[in-house]
PDB file of C-alpha atoms in Angstrom:
ATOM      1  CA  UNK A   1     -12.974   8.775   8.769  1.00  0.00           C
ATOM      2  CA  UNK A   2     -11.046   6.049   8.706  1.00  0.00           C
ATOM      3  CA  UNK A   3     -10.010   4.856   5.172  1.00  0.00           C
ATOM      4  CA  UNK A   4     -11.288   1.575   3.640  1.00  0.00           C
ATOM      5  CA  UNK A   5      -7.351   0.456   3.937  1.00  0.00           C
ATOM      6  CA  UNK A   6      -7.015   1.307   7.542  1.00  0.00           C
ATOM      7  CA  UNK A   7     -10.380  -0.723   8.295  1.00  0.00           C
ATOM      8  CA  UNK A   8      -8.927  -3.983   6.907  1.00  0.00           C
ATOM      9  CA  UNK A   9      -5.366  -3.464   8.406  1.00  0.00           C
ATOM     10  CA  UNK A  10      -7.139  -3.110  11.766  1.00  0.00           C
ATOM     11  CA  UNK A  11      -9.530  -6.028  10.686  1.00  0.00           C
ATOM     12  CA  UNK A  12      -6.601  -8.496  10.322  1.00  0.00           C
ATOM     13  CA  UNK A  13      -4.887  -7.091  13.493  1.00  0.00           C
ATOM     14  CA  UNK A  14      -8.096  -7.636  15.503  1.00  0.00           C
ATOM     15  CA  UNK A  15      -8.467 -11.188  14.328  1.00  0.00           C
ATOM     16  CA  UNK A  16      -4.916 -12.267  15.405  1.00  0.00           C
ATOM     17  CA  UNK A  17      -5.499 -10.665  18.511  1.00  0.00           C
ATOM     18  CA  UNK A  18      -8.925 -12.753  19.053  1.00  0.00           C
ATOM     19  CA  UNK A  19     -10.239  -9.194  20.029  1.00  0.00           C
ATOM     20  CA  UNK A  20     -14.070 -10.087  19.182  1.00  0.00           C
ATOM     21  CA  UNK A  21     -15.589  -7.392  20.480  1.00  0.00           C
ATOM     22  CA  UNK A  22     -13.541  -5.037  18.677  1.00  0.00           C
ATOM     23  CA  UNK A  23     -13.990  -7.207  15.578  1.00  0.00           C
ATOM     24  CA  UNK A  24     -17.750  -6.781  15.904  1.00  0.00           C
ATOM     25  CA  UNK A  25     -17.277  -3.048  15.938  1.00  0.00           C
ATOM     26  CA  UNK A  26     -15.926  -2.842  12.349  1.00  0.00           C
ATOM     27  CA  UNK A  27     -19.154  -4.708  11.216  1.00  0.00           C
ATOM     28  CA  UNK A  28     -22.505  -3.385  10.136  1.00  0.00           C
ATOM     29  CA  UNK A  29     -25.155  -5.239  11.450  1.00  0.00           C
ATOM     30  CA  UNK A  30     -26.240  -6.967   8.181  1.00  0.00           C
ATOM     31  CA  UNK A  31     -22.676  -7.756   7.015  1.00  0.00           C
ATOM     32  CA  UNK A  32     -22.971 -10.918   4.528  1.00  0.00           C
ATOM     33  CA  UNK A  33     -19.421 -13.308   4.371  1.00  0.00           C
ATOM     34  CA  UNK A  34     -19.619 -15.106   1.112  1.00  0.00           C
ATOM     35  CA  UNK A  35     -17.687 -17.864  -0.001  1.00  0.00           C
ATOM     36  CA  UNK A  36     -18.055 -18.248  -3.563  1.00  0.00           C
ATOM     37  CA  UNK A  37     -15.926 -21.734  -3.501  1.00  0.00           C
ATOM     38  CA  UNK A  38     -18.119 -23.849  -1.164  1.00  0.00           C
ATOM     39  CA  UNK A  39     -21.460 -21.547  -1.997  1.00  0.00           C
ATOM     40  CA  UNK A  40     -22.008 -20.734   1.498  1.00  0.00           C
ATOM     41  CA  UNK A  41     -22.968 -17.397   2.701  1.00  0.00           C
ATOM     42  CA  UNK A  42     -23.240 -16.178   6.598  1.00  0.00           C
ATOM     43  CA  UNK A  43     -25.514 -13.254   6.999  1.00  0.00           C
ATOM     44  CA  UNK A  44     -25.302 -10.864   9.899  1.00  0.00           C
ATOM     45  CA  UNK A  45     -22.930  -9.362  12.518  1.00  0.00           C
ATOM     46  CA  UNK A  46     -23.454 -12.159  15.063  1.00  0.00           C
ATOM     47  CA  UNK A  47     -23.284 -15.293  13.198  1.00  0.00           C
ATOM     48  CA  UNK A  48     -20.149 -14.149  11.375  1.00  0.00           C
ATOM     49  CA  UNK A  49     -18.410 -12.862  14.775  1.00  0.00           C
ATOM     50  CA  UNK A  50     -19.583 -16.443  15.742  1.00  0.00           C
ATOM     51  CA  UNK A  51     -18.263 -17.963  13.056  1.00  0.00           C
ATOM     52  CA  UNK A  52     -14.473 -16.803  13.703  1.00  0.00           C
ATOM     53  CA  UNK A  53     -14.623 -17.424  17.448  1.00  0.00           C
ATOM     54  CA  UNK A  54     -15.574 -21.074  16.654  1.00  0.00           C
ATOM     55  CA  UNK A  55     -13.281 -21.475  13.942  1.00  0.00           C
ATOM     56  CA  UNK A  56     -11.177 -24.472  14.697  1.00  0.00           C
ATOM     57  CA  UNK A  57      -7.268 -24.939  14.995  1.00  0.00           C
ATOM     58  CA  UNK A  58      -4.345 -22.387  16.197  1.00  0.00           C
ATOM     59  CA  UNK A  59      -4.544 -20.345  13.268  1.00  0.00           C
ATOM     60  CA  UNK A  60      -2.402 -17.092  12.734  1.00  0.00           C
ATOM     61  CA  UNK A  61      -2.528 -14.375  10.104  1.00  0.00           C
ATOM     62  CA  UNK A  62       0.117 -12.430   7.857  1.00  0.00           C
ATOM     63  CA  UNK A  63      -0.858  -9.696   6.146  1.00  0.00           C
ATOM     64  CA  UNK A  64       0.867  -9.567   2.727  1.00  0.00           C
ATOM     65  CA  UNK A  65      -1.248  -6.735   0.929  1.00  0.00           C
ATOM     66  CA  UNK A  66      -4.094  -4.437   1.720  1.00  0.00           C
ATOM     67  CA  UNK A  67      -5.632  -2.276  -1.215  1.00  0.00           C
ATOM     68  CA  UNK A  68      -8.206   0.235  -0.180  1.00  0.00           C
ATOM     69  CA  UNK A  69      -9.939   2.741  -2.679  1.00  0.00           C
ATOM     70  CA  UNK A  70     -13.116   4.800  -1.487  1.00  0.00           C
ATOM     71  CA  UNK A  71     -16.034   2.269   0.048  1.00  0.00           C
ATOM     72  CA  UNK A  72     -14.003  -1.029  -1.439  1.00  0.00           C
ATOM     73  CA  UNK A  73     -10.821  -2.735  -0.308  1.00  0.00           C
ATOM     74  CA  UNK A  74      -9.149  -5.999  -1.270  1.00  0.00           C
ATOM     75  CA  UNK A  75      -6.506  -7.867   1.110  1.00  0.00           C
ATOM     76  CA  UNK A  76      -4.075 -10.862   0.750  1.00  0.00           C
ATOM     77  CA  UNK A  77      -3.534 -12.798   3.853  1.00  0.00           C
ATOM     78  CA  UNK A  78      -1.586 -15.977   4.824  1.00  0.00           C
ATOM     79  CA  UNK A  79      -3.203 -18.059   7.190  1.00  0.00           C
ATOM     80  CA  UNK A  80      -0.925 -20.444   9.292  1.00  0.00           C
ATOM     81  CA  UNK A  81      -2.799 -23.558  10.427  1.00  0.00           C
ATOM     82  CA  UNK A  82      -1.875 -26.860  11.660  1.00  0.00           C
ATOM     83  CA  UNK A  83       1.748 -26.362   9.727  1.00  0.00           C
ATOM     84  CA  UNK A  84      -0.172 -25.020   6.621  1.00  0.00           C
ATOM     85  CA  UNK A  85       0.535 -21.774   5.144  1.00  0.00           C
ATOM     86  CA  UNK A  86      -2.361 -21.077   2.790  1.00  0.00           C
ATOM     87  CA  UNK A  87      -3.258 -17.625   1.019  1.00  0.00           C
ATOM     88  CA  UNK A  88      -6.733 -15.912   1.567  1.00  0.00           C
ATOM     89  CA  UNK A  89      -8.017 -13.104  -0.427  1.00  0.00           C
ATOM     90  CA  UNK A  90     -10.916 -11.295   0.327  1.00  0.00           C
ATOM     91  CA  UNK A  91     -12.857  -8.407  -1.154  1.00  0.00           C
ATOM     92  CA  UNK A  92     -14.252  -5.565   1.485  1.00  0.00           C
ATOM     93  CA  UNK A  93     -17.444  -3.457   0.972  1.00  0.00           C
ATOM     94  CA  UNK A  94     -17.939  -0.456   3.381  1.00  0.00           C
ATOM     95  CA  UNK A  95     -21.015   1.361   4.124  1.00  0.00           C
ATOM     96  CA  UNK A  96     -21.274   5.148   4.758  1.00  0.00           C
ATOM     97  CA  UNK A  97     -20.398   5.014   7.934  1.00  0.00           C
ATOM     98  CA  UNK A  98     -16.904   3.267   7.199  1.00  0.00           C
ATOM     99  CA  UNK A  99     -18.639  -0.335   8.844  1.00  0.00           C
ATOM    100  CA  UNK A 100     -18.035  -3.588   6.330  1.00  0.00           C
ATOM    101  CA  UNK A 101     -21.285  -4.839   4.739  1.00  0.00           C
ATOM    102  CA  UNK A 102     -19.916  -7.355   2.782  1.00  0.00           C
ATOM    103  CA  UNK A 103     -16.837  -9.699   2.379  1.00  0.00           C
ATOM    104  CA  UNK A 104     -16.117 -12.140  -0.443  1.00  0.00           C
ATOM    105  CA  UNK A 105     -13.317 -14.407   0.584  1.00  0.00           C
ATOM    106  CA  UNK A 106     -11.546 -16.874  -1.546  1.00  0.00           C
ATOM    107  CA  UNK A 107      -9.102 -19.730  -0.306  1.00  0.00           C
ATOM    108  CA  UNK A 108      -7.394 -20.802  -3.103  1.00  0.00           C
ATOM    109  CA  UNK A 109      -5.352 -24.200  -2.802  1.00  0.00           C
ATOM    110  CA  UNK A 110      -1.801 -25.909  -4.340  1.00  0.00           C
ATOM    111  CA  UNK A 111      -2.199 -27.474  -7.702  1.00  0.00           C
ATOM    112  CA  UNK A 112       0.323 -28.998  -9.866  1.00  0.00           C
ATOM    113  CA  UNK A 113       1.511 -26.745 -12.991  1.00  0.00           C
ATOM    114  CA  UNK A 114      -0.481 -27.810 -16.267  1.00  0.00           C
ATOM    115  CA  UNK A 115       1.245 -29.101 -18.901  1.00  0.00           C
ATOM    116  CA  UNK A 116       2.542 -27.032 -22.113  1.00  0.00           C
ATOM    117  CA  UNK A 117       3.993 -23.901 -20.143  1.00  0.00           C
ATOM    118  CA  UNK A 118       7.466 -25.172 -19.505  1.00  0.00           C
ATOM    119  CA  UNK A 119       9.360 -23.205 -22.122  1.00  0.00           C
ATOM    120  CA  UNK A 120       7.872 -20.259 -20.447  1.00  0.00           C
ATOM    121  CA  UNK A 121       7.464 -20.659 -16.450  1.00  0.00           C
ATOM    122  CA  UNK A 122      10.119 -21.165 -13.850  1.00  0.00           C
ATOM    123  CA  UNK A 123       9.128 -23.246 -10.958  1.00  0.00           C
ATOM    124  CA  UNK A 124       9.884 -22.646  -7.575  1.00  0.00           C
TER     125      UNK A 124
ATOM    126  CA  UNK B   1      -1.014  10.050 -14.858  1.00  0.00           C
ATOM    127  CA  UNK B   2      -3.040   7.003 -15.262  1.00  0.00           C
ATOM    128  CA  UNK B   3      -4.324   5.454 -11.768  1.00  0.00           C
ATOM    129  CA  UNK B   4      -3.323   1.863 -10.794  1.00  0.00           C
ATOM    130  CA  UNK B   5      -7.439   1.465 -11.226  1.00  0.00           C
ATOM    131  CA  UNK B   6      -7.525   2.820 -14.626  1.00  0.00           C
ATOM    132  CA  UNK B   7      -4.708   0.873 -15.783  1.00  0.00           C
ATOM    133  CA  UNK B   8      -5.952  -2.667 -14.362  1.00  0.00           C
ATOM    134  CA  UNK B   9      -9.364  -1.941 -15.748  1.00  0.00           C
ATOM    135  CA  UNK B  10      -7.693  -1.363 -19.236  1.00  0.00           C
ATOM    136  CA  UNK B  11      -5.664  -4.720 -18.571  1.00  0.00           C
ATOM    137  CA  UNK B  12      -8.939  -6.643 -18.536  1.00  0.00           C
ATOM    138  CA  UNK B  13     -10.252  -4.882 -21.415  1.00  0.00           C
ATOM    139  CA  UNK B  14      -7.214  -5.179 -23.594  1.00  0.00           C
ATOM    140  CA  UNK B  15      -7.205  -9.096 -22.544  1.00  0.00           C
ATOM    141  CA  UNK B  16     -10.951  -9.680 -23.655  1.00  0.00           C
ATOM    142  CA  UNK B  17     -10.207  -8.111 -26.895  1.00  0.00           C
ATOM    143  CA  UNK B  18      -6.629  -9.877 -27.275  1.00  0.00           C
ATOM    144  CA  UNK B  19      -4.991  -6.459 -28.102  1.00  0.00           C
ATOM    145  CA  UNK B  20      -1.433  -7.798 -27.778  1.00  0.00           C
ATOM    146  CA  UNK B  21       0.444  -4.873 -28.530  1.00  0.00           C
ATOM    147  CA  UNK B  22      -1.655  -2.645 -26.197  1.00  0.00           C
ATOM    148  CA  UNK B  23      -1.398  -5.216 -23.681  1.00  0.00           C
ATOM    149  CA  UNK B  24       2.545  -5.397 -24.049  1.00  0.00           C
ATOM    150  CA  UNK B  25       2.585  -1.606 -23.404  1.00  0.00           C
ATOM    151  CA  UNK B  26       0.790  -1.821 -19.820  1.00  0.00           C
ATOM    152  CA  UNK B  27       3.852  -3.949 -18.740  1.00  0.00           C
ATOM    153  CA  UNK B  28       7.326  -3.151 -17.813  1.00  0.00           C
ATOM    154  CA  UNK B  29      10.057  -5.259 -19.626  1.00  0.00           C
ATOM    155  CA  UNK B  30      11.011  -7.117 -16.113  1.00  0.00           C
ATOM    156  CA  UNK B  31       7.299  -7.897 -15.307  1.00  0.00           C
ATOM    157  CA  UNK B  32       6.800 -10.858 -13.302  1.00  0.00           C
ATOM    158  CA  UNK B  33       3.824 -12.854 -13.135  1.00  0.00           C
ATOM    159  CA  UNK B  34       3.635 -14.887 -10.125  1.00  0.00           C
ATOM    160  CA  UNK B  35       1.422 -18.191  -9.387  1.00  0.00           C
ATOM    161  CA  UNK B  36       1.976 -19.127  -5.906  1.00  0.00           C
ATOM    162  CA  UNK B  37      -0.744 -22.181  -6.460  1.00  0.00           C
ATOM    163  CA  UNK B  38       1.480 -24.029  -8.617  1.00  0.00           C
ATOM    164  CA  UNK B  39       4.459 -22.457  -7.708  1.00  0.00           C
ATOM    165  CA  UNK B  40       5.250 -21.007 -11.060  1.00  0.00           C
ATOM    166  CA  UNK B  41       6.721 -17.509 -12.339  1.00  0.00           C
ATOM    167  CA  UNK B  42       7.295 -16.041 -15.504  1.00  0.00           C
ATOM    168  CA  UNK B  43       9.777 -13.643 -16.220  1.00  0.00           C
ATOM    169  CA  UNK B  44       9.576 -10.565 -18.392  1.00  0.00           C
ATOM    170  CA  UNK B  45       7.280  -8.880 -20.587  1.00  0.00           C
ATOM    171  CA  UNK B  46       7.863 -10.673 -23.919  1.00  0.00           C
ATOM    172  CA  UNK B  47       7.160 -14.294 -22.212  1.00  0.00           C
ATOM    173  CA  UNK B  48       4.140 -13.021 -20.203  1.00  0.00           C
ATOM    174  CA  UNK B  49       2.719 -11.719 -23.260  1.00  0.00           C
ATOM    175  CA  UNK B  50       3.848 -14.863 -25.013  1.00  0.00           C
ATOM    176  CA  UNK B  51       2.224 -17.135 -22.269  1.00  0.00           C
ATOM    177  CA  UNK B  52      -1.505 -14.765 -22.930  1.00  0.00           C
ATOM    178  CA  UNK B  53      -1.518 -15.394 -26.809  1.00  0.00           C
ATOM    179  CA  UNK B  54      -0.635 -19.086 -26.335  1.00  0.00           C
ATOM    180  CA  UNK B  55      -3.215 -19.638 -23.502  1.00  0.00           C
ATOM    181  CA  UNK B  56      -5.628 -22.399 -24.666  1.00  0.00           C
ATOM    182  CA  UNK B  57      -9.595 -21.926 -25.106  1.00  0.00           C
ATOM    183  CA  UNK B  58     -12.096 -19.613 -25.862  1.00  0.00           C
ATOM    184  CA  UNK B  59     -12.337 -17.909 -22.878  1.00  0.00           C
ATOM    185  CA  UNK B  60     -13.840 -14.381 -21.681  1.00  0.00           C
ATOM    186  CA  UNK B  61     -13.263 -12.316 -19.056  1.00  0.00           C
ATOM    187  CA  UNK B  62     -15.900 -10.328 -16.883  1.00  0.00           C
ATOM    188  CA  UNK B  63     -14.854  -8.027 -14.456  1.00  0.00           C
ATOM    189  CA  UNK B  64     -16.428  -7.801 -10.549  1.00  0.00           C
ATOM    190  CA  UNK B  65     -14.138  -5.584  -8.677  1.00  0.00           C
ATOM    191  CA  UNK B  66     -10.983  -3.362  -9.559  1.00  0.00           C
ATOM    192  CA  UNK B  67      -9.464  -1.325  -6.090  1.00  0.00           C
ATOM    193  CA  UNK B  68      -6.556   0.548  -6.546  1.00  0.00           C
ATOM    194  CA  UNK B  69      -4.271   2.741  -4.601  1.00  0.00           C
ATOM    195  CA  UNK B  70      -1.264   4.527  -5.208  1.00  0.00           C
ATOM    196  CA  UNK B  71       1.140   1.827  -6.726  1.00  0.00           C
ATOM    197  CA  UNK B  72      -0.977  -1.351  -6.039  1.00  0.00           C
ATOM    198  CA  UNK B  73      -4.109  -2.332  -7.293  1.00  0.00           C
ATOM    199  CA  UNK B  74      -6.098  -5.953  -6.862  1.00  0.00           C
ATOM    200  CA  UNK B  75      -8.751  -7.296  -9.364  1.00  0.00           C
ATOM    201  CA  UNK B  76     -11.393 -10.130  -8.885  1.00  0.00           C
ATOM    202  CA  UNK B  77     -12.408 -11.370 -12.588  1.00  0.00           C
ATOM    203  CA  UNK B  78     -14.515 -14.705 -13.576  1.00  0.00           C
ATOM    204  CA  UNK B  79     -13.058 -16.204 -16.681  1.00  0.00           C
ATOM    205  CA  UNK B  80     -15.558 -18.220 -18.871  1.00  0.00           C
ATOM    206  CA  UNK B  81     -13.765 -21.147 -20.822  1.00  0.00           C
ATOM    207  CA  UNK B  82     -15.268 -24.468 -21.677  1.00  0.00           C
ATOM    208  CA  UNK B  83     -18.757 -23.800 -19.845  1.00  0.00           C
ATOM    209  CA  UNK B  84     -16.893 -23.403 -16.639  1.00  0.00           C
ATOM    210  CA  UNK B  85     -16.893 -19.739 -14.717  1.00  0.00           C
ATOM    211  CA  UNK B  86     -13.762 -19.473 -12.544  1.00  0.00           C
ATOM    212  CA  UNK B  87     -12.875 -16.701 -10.618  1.00  0.00           C
ATOM    213  CA  UNK B  88      -9.521 -15.121 -10.831  1.00  0.00           C
ATOM    214  CA  UNK B  89      -7.974 -12.747  -8.295  1.00  0.00           C
ATOM    215  CA  UNK B  90      -4.605 -10.552  -9.048  1.00  0.00           C
ATOM    216  CA  UNK B  91      -2.707  -8.028  -7.020  1.00  0.00           C
ATOM    217  CA  UNK B  92      -0.962  -5.454  -9.233  1.00  0.00           C
ATOM    218  CA  UNK B  93       2.448  -3.854  -8.560  1.00  0.00           C
ATOM    219  CA  UNK B  94       3.386  -0.631 -10.338  1.00  0.00           C
ATOM    220  CA  UNK B  95       6.784   0.939 -10.971  1.00  0.00           C
ATOM    221  CA  UNK B  96       7.193   5.013 -11.245  1.00  0.00           C
ATOM    222  CA  UNK B  97       6.043   5.421 -14.831  1.00  0.00           C
ATOM    223  CA  UNK B  98       2.661   3.500 -14.381  1.00  0.00           C
ATOM    224  CA  UNK B  99       3.808   0.130 -15.777  1.00  0.00           C
ATOM    225  CA  UNK B 100       2.880  -3.449 -13.848  1.00  0.00           C
ATOM    226  CA  UNK B 101       6.063  -4.759 -12.623  1.00  0.00           C
ATOM    227  CA  UNK B 102       4.565  -7.519 -10.525  1.00  0.00           C
ATOM    228  CA  UNK B 103       1.034  -9.694 -10.841  1.00  0.00           C
ATOM    229  CA  UNK B 104       0.479 -12.448  -8.327  1.00  0.00           C
ATOM    230  CA  UNK B 105      -2.621 -14.553  -9.031  1.00  0.00           C
ATOM    231  CA  UNK B 106      -4.808 -16.851  -7.656  1.00  0.00           C
ATOM    232  CA  UNK B 107      -7.256 -19.538  -9.336  1.00  0.00           C
ATOM    233  CA  UNK B 108      -9.438 -20.602  -6.171  1.00  0.00           C
ATOM    234  CA  UNK B 109     -11.347 -23.649  -7.314  1.00  0.00           C
ATOM    235  CA  UNK B 110     -14.696 -25.430  -5.622  1.00  0.00           C
ATOM    236  CA  UNK B 111     -14.549 -27.246  -2.751  1.00  0.00           C
ATOM    237  CA  UNK B 112     -17.205 -28.864  -0.687  1.00  0.00           C
ATOM    238  CA  UNK B 113     -18.513 -26.997   2.494  1.00  0.00           C
ATOM    239  CA  UNK B 114     -16.521 -28.366   5.509  1.00  0.00           C
ATOM    240  CA  UNK B 115     -18.692 -29.779   8.199  1.00  0.00           C
ATOM    241  CA  UNK B 116     -19.630 -27.840  11.549  1.00  0.00           C
ATOM    242  CA  UNK B 117     -20.630 -24.561  10.244  1.00  0.00           C
ATOM    243  CA  UNK B 118     -24.425 -25.480   9.120  1.00  0.00           C
ATOM    244  CA  UNK B 119     -25.647 -23.729  12.095  1.00  0.00           C
ATOM    245  CA  UNK B 120     -24.204 -20.259  10.926  1.00  0.00           C
ATOM    246  CA  UNK B 121     -23.780 -20.618   7.177  1.00  0.00           C
ATOM    247  CA  UNK B 122     -26.533 -20.809   4.190  1.00  0.00           C
ATOM    248  CA  UNK B 123     -25.650 -22.495   1.316  1.00  0.00           C
ATOM    249  CA  UNK B 124     -26.470 -21.222  -2.403  1.00  0.00           C
TER     250      UNK B 124
END
C-alpha cells in the first residue's frame, strides 16, 4: 500500500498541478479539513475540493518537509501567493484504505522578535 | 536505537518536567533552533538550553501529535501560558547518533476568518 509519506507528497504535487480529480481520489468521502486559527472546519470531500478549486490567487507550492508514520503524516510547505511566501503546516490522518480522513492546517504569520532574547538569538 | 518519534515524545515530557539536564542530553552540541516567523535562530546546545530555562511565564505543554520517520520528526503541541492556549508546530532533524541537530518551530496565532468561504466552512 502507498505510505502516508507518499500520499502526502502526491497531495502537494497534485495541488500544484490543479489536478482536482486526482486530488479528490486521495480523500475519504468524510474528510474533515480543520483550521484552528480562524476556528473553521470544512466537512466532506466535495466541499473541500471546491474550497481548493475556488481558492483565490495564483498560488504555488514548494514542499519543505514530509514526515509519515503509519496512519499519520505531517508536512511543511511554502505557499507563494501575490509576492508573499508563507509557510503552511499540515497534520494528516489516514483511514484503513490509505485515504486522508483529517487535515489540521496552520498558517503562521511573521511577527516581530520579542524583547529579552537578544543575548541568545541571531536575527536573519 | 531510540526512534525519532520516541525522542520527540521524551523531549516534550522533559520540557514539561523542566529536566534541563535530560533536555540537553537529547541535543547535538551544534543544534540549531530556527524560528522562521521572527526570523531568529539560536545556535548551539548551551544557548538553546538557556533559552528554555529563561523562557518567561508558567507554561505547560500538551502533546497533540508526534510523527517520526527515519531522521525526521514533527510535533504539534499546545502550550498553555498566562490563560492562553497556543499551538506550536516543530520539525526536527536528527544526526547519526539520534541527537537533535535542528528544530524549525512555528507559533501560529488566531486570525479572523477570511470572507468568501461561508458557503463551505463551518465556524466553531
